[in-house]
Short mmCIF file of C-alpha atoms in Angstrom, two decimals:
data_model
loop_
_atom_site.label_atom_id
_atom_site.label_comp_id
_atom_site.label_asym_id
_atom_site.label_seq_id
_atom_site.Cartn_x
_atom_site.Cartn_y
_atom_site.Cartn_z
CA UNK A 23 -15.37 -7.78 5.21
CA UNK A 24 -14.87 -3.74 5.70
CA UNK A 25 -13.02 -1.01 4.48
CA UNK A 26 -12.50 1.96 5.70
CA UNK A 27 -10.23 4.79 3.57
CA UNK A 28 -7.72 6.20 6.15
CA UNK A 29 -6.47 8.40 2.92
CA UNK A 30 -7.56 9.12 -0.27
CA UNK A 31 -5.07 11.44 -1.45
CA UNK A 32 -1.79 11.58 -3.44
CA UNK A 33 2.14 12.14 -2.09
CA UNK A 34 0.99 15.85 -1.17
CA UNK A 35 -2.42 15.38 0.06
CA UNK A 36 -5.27 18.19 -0.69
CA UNK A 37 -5.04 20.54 0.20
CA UNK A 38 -1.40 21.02 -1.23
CA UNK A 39 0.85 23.29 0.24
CA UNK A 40 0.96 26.52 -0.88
CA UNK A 41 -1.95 26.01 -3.31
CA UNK A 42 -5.03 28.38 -3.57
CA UNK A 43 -7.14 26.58 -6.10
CA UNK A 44 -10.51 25.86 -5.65
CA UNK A 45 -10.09 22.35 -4.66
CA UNK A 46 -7.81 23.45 -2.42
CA UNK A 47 -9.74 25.80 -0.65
CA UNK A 48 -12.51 23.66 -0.86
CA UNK A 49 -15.00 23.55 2.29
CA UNK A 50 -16.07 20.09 1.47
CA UNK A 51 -14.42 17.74 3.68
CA UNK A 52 -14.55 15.27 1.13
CA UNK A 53 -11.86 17.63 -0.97
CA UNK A 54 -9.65 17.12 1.82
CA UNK A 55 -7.49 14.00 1.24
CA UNK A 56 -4.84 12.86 3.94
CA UNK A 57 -2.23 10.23 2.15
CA UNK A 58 -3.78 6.96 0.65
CA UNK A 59 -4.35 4.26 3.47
CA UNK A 60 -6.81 1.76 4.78
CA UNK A 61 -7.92 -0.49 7.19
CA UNK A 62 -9.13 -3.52 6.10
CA UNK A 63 -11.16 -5.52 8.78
CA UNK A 64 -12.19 -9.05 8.46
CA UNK A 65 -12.79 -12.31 10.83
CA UNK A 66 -12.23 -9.90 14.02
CA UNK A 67 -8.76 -8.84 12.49
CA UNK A 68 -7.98 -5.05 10.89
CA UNK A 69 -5.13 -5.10 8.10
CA UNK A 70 -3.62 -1.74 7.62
CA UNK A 71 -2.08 -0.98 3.97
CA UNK A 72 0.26 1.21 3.77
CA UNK A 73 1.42 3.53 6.68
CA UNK A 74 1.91 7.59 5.05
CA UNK A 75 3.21 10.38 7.31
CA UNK A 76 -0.09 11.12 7.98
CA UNK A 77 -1.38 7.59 10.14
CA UNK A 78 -0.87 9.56 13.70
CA UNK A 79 -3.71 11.94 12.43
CA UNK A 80 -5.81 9.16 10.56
CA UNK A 81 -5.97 6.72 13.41
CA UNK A 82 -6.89 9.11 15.90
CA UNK A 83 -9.62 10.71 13.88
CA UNK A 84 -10.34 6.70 12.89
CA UNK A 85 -10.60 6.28 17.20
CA UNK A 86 -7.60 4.07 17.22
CA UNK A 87 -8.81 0.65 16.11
CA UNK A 88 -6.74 -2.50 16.68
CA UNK A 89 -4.31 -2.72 14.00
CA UNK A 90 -2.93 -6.67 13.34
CA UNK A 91 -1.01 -6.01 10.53
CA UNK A 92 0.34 -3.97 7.86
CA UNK A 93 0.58 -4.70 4.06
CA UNK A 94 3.11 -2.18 2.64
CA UNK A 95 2.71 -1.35 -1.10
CA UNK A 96 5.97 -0.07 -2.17
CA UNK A 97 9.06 2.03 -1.36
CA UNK A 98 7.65 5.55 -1.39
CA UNK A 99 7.72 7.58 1.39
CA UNK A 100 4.07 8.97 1.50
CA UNK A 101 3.27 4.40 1.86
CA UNK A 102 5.76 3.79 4.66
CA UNK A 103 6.60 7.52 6.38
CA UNK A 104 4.77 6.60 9.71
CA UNK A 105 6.27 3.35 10.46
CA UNK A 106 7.62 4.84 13.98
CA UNK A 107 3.89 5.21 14.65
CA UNK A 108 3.04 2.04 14.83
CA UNK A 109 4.41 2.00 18.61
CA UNK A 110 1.03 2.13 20.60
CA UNK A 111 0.29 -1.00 18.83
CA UNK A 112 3.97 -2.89 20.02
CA UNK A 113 2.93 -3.77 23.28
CA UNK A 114 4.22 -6.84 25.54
CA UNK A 115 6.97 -7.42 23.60
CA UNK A 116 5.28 -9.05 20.94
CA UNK A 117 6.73 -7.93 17.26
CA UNK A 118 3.75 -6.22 14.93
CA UNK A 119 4.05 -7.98 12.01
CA UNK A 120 4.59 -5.97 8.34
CA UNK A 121 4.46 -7.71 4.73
CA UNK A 122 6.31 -6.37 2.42
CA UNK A 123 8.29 -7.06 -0.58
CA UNK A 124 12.44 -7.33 0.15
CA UNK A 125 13.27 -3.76 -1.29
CA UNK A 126 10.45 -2.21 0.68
CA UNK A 127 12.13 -4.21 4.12
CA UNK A 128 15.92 -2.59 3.06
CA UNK A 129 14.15 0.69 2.90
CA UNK A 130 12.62 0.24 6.16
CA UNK A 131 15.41 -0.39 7.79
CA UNK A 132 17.25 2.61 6.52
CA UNK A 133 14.76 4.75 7.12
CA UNK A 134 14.25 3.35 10.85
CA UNK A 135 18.29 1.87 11.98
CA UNK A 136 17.61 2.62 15.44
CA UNK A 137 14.56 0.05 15.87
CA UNK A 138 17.09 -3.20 14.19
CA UNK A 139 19.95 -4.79 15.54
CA UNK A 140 21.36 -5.33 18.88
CA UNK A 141 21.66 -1.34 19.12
CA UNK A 142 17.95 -1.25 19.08
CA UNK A 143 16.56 1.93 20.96
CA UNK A 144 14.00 0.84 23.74
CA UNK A 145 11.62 2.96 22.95
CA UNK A 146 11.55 2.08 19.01
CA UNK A 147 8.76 0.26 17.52
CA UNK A 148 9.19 -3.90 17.59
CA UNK A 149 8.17 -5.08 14.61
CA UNK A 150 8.50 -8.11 12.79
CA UNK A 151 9.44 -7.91 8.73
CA UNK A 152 7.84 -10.48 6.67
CA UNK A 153 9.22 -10.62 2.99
CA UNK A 154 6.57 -11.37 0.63
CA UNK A 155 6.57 -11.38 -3.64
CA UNK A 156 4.32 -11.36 -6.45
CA UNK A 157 1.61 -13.75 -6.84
CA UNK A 158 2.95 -16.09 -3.82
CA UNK A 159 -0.46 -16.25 -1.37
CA UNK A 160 -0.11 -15.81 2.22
CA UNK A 161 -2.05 -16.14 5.65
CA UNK A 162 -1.29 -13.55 8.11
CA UNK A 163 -2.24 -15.08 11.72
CA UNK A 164 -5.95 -15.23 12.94
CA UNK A 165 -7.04 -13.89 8.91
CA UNK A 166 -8.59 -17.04 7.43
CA UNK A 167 -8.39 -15.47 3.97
CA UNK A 168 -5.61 -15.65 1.60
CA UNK A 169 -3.58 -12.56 0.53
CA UNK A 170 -2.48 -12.53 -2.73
CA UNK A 171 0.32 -9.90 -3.83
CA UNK A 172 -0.46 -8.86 -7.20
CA UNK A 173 1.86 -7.63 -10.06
CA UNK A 174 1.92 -3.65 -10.78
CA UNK A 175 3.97 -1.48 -12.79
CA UNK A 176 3.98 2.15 -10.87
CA UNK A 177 6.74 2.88 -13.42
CA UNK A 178 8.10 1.15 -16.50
CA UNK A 179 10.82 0.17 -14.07
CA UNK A 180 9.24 -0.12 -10.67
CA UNK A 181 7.03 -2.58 -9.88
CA UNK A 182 5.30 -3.02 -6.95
CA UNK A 183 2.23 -5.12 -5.14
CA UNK A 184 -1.15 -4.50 -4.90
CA UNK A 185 -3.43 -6.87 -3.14
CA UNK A 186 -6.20 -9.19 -3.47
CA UNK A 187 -8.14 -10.49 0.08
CA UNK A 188 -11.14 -12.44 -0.72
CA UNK A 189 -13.23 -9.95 -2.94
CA UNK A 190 -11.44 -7.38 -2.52
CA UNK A 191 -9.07 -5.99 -5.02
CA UNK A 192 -6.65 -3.27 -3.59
CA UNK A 193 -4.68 -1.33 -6.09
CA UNK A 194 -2.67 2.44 -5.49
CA UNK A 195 0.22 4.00 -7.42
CA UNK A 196 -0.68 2.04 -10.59
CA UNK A 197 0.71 3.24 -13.99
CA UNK A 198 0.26 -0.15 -16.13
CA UNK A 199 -1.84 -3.00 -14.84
CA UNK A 200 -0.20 -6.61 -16.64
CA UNK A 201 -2.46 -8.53 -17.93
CA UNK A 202 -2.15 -11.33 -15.64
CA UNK A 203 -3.03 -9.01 -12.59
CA UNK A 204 -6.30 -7.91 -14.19
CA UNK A 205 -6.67 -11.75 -14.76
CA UNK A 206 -6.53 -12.18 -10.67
CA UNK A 207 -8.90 -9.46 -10.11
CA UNK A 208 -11.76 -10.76 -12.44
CA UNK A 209 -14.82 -12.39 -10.27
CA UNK A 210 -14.32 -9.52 -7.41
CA UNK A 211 -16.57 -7.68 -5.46
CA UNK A 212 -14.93 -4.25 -5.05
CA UNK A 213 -11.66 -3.15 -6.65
CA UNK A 214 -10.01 0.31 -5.37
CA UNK A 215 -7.91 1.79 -7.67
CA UNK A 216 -5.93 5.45 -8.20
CA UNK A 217 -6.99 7.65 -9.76
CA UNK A 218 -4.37 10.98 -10.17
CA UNK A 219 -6.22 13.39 -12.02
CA UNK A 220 -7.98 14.05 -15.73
CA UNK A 221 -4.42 14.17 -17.36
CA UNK A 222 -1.79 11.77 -18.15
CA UNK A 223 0.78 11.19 -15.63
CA UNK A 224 4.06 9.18 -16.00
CA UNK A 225 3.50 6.78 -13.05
CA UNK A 226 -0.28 7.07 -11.94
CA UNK A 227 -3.35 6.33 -13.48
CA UNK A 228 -5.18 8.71 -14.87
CA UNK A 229 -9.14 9.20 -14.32
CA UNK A 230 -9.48 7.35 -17.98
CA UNK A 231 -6.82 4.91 -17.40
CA UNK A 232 -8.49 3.90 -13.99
CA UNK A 233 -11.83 3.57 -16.36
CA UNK A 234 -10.48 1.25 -18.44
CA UNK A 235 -9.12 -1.13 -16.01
CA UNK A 236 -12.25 -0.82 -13.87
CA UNK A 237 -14.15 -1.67 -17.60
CA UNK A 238 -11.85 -5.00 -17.67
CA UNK A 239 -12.29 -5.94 -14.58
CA UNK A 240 -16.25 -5.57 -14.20
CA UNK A 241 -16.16 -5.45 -10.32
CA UNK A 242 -19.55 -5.15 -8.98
CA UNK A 243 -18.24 -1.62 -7.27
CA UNK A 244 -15.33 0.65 -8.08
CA UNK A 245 -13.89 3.15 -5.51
CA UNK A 246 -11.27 5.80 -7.13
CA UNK A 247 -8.21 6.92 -4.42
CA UNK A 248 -4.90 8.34 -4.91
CA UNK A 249 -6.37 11.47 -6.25
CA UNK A 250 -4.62 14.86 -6.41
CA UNK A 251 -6.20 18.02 -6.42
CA UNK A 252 -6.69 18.05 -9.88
CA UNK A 253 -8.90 15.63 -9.96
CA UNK A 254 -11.45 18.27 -9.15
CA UNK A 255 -14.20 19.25 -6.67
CA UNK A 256 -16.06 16.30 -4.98
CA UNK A 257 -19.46 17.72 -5.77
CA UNK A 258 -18.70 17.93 -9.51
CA UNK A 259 -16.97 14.84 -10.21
CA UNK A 260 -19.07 11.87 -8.20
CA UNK A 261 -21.99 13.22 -9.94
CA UNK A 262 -20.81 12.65 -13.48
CA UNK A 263 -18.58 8.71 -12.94
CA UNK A 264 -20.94 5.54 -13.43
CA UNK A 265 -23.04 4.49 -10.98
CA UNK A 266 -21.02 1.23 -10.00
CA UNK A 267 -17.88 3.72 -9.42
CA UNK A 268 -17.50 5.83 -6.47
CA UNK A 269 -14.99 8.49 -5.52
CA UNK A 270 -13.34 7.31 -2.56
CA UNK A 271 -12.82 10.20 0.22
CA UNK A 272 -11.43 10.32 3.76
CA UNK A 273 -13.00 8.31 6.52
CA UNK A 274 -15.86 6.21 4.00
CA UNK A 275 -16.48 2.90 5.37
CA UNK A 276 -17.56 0.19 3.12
CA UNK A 277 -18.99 -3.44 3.21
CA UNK A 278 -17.52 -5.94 0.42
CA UNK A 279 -19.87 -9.07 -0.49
CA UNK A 280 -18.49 -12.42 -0.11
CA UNK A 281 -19.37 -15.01 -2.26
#
C-alpha cells in the first residue's frame, strides 16, 4: 500500500494570506502546505480523502493519477471545496463514487444543487453518494481491503470519521481521540495524524496532543499533517520529533507494511 500527501496544511494553507512570518516566507518547499489530502493507492486502486479547494493544483502537480474513490472526512469546506473537480474523472457516464457520512452528503448537495436531481446541469460532475457511519466496515469496488470509519471528536460537538485501511490509520481535524478509536488503531503500521501547531487549539490537536496519541497507539511510523504555520520551519522541527515520527509535507510518498 502507498500514500502520497496531496496536502499537509490547515483551512488556510502556508503560506497564509497576508502573513509575513518566517514560515511564511519560507523558501523551503516543504513550508509550503496546500490543504490536507491524500491519495491512497492499493491493489491497482487510488482512494482520495478528502477533496480541499486546492485538488485542481494538487493533482496536476501529482500528474493526474486515476482516482477510484473518495473518502470524505467531514463537513468543512477546506475537506470537500473541490468536489466540482472531480469531473475529468466522470467519464462514460459512470457515477464516481464518494463515502461519506449523511451530514457530509446534505452538505454536498447544497454546496453542488446543480449536479442532483432531474435539473442536473450536463456538464456537472456524476457522482454517486455512498452514506457510510462510524465503525460499520466497508468494501469500495476492486479494493480488497476493508475500510473502517473510525470515531473522532473535531469538537466537543462534532464528530466526524477518520479511517482505518489495512495498516493504515488516517486521522485529520482531531481534537479528542475516544478511547475505542485508539483501540482500532493499535497493531498498525503507519498512523497520520494533525498536528495544528505548539499551542492549544479548541478543535485540533496540538503538536503534544498528537504525541500522546501517537505514544498510545505505538504505530511503527507516525506522519504529522494538518499543520499551520505555526507549527514552525521544516528544518527546525523534523530535526527535534522522534525518530519513528515524521513531519508530513506536500507531495511525500510513502510505503505502509502489511502484515
Amino acid at each position: 500500500m502507498r500514500l502520497t500527501f496531496l496536502g499537509t496544511g490547515t483551512s488556510t494553507g502556508v503560506p497564509q494570506i497576508g502573513c509575513s512570518c518566517k514560515v511564511c516566507t519560507s523558501g523551503d518547499p516543504r513550508d509550503n502546505r496546500l490543504r490536507a489530502s491524500v491519495i491512497v493507492g492499493i491493489g491497482g486502486k487510488n482512494i482520495l480523502i478528502d477533496c480541499g479547494p486546492d485538488f485542481r493544483q494538487q493533482i496536476l502537480r501529482a500528474g493526474s493519477p486515476s482516482l477510484d474513490a473518495l473518502l470524505v472526512t467531514h463537513v468543512h469546506y477546506d475537506h470537500l471545496g473541490g468536489i466540482d473537480d472531480l469531473r475529468p474523472y466522470c467519464k462514460s457516464g459512470i457515477p464516481f463514487p464518494i463515502y461519506c457520512r449523511n451530514d457530509v452528503a446534505l452538505r454536498i448537495m447544497e454546496l453542488m444543487p446543480y449536479a442532483f436531481g432531474p435539473d442536473r446541469y450536463p456538464g456537472s460532475p456524476r457522482i454517486e453518494i455512498n452514506i457510510i457511519k462510524e465503525n460499520i466496515p466497508f468494501l469500495i469496488s476492486g479494493v480488497e481491503k476493508e475500510i473502517i470509519p473510525l470515531h473522532i471528536r473535531h469538537t466537543p460537538k462534532l464528530n466526524i470519521l477518520g479511517f482505518r485501511i489495512g495498516n493504515l490509520g488516517y486521522v485529520t481535524d482531531c481534537k479528542i481521540m475516544p478511547q475505542e478509536t485508539i483501540e482500532k488503531l493499535k497493531g498498525i503500521d503507519t498512523l497520520v495524524i494533525n498536528a495544528l501547531r505548539h499551542e492549544s487549539h479548541p478543535s485540533h490537536l496540538n503538536l503534544r496532543e498528537a504525541m500522546d496519541v501517537i505514544e498510545l497507539v505505538k504505530p511503527r511510523k507516525a506522519y504529522l499533517t494538518h499543520a499551520s504555520h505555526a507549527i514552525g520551519l521544516y528544518s527546525e522541527i523534523a530535526p527535534d520529533l522522534p525518530q519513528n515520527v515524521i513531519l508530513a509535507y506536500d507531495g511525500l510518498t510513502i510505503e505502509i507494511l502489511e502484515n
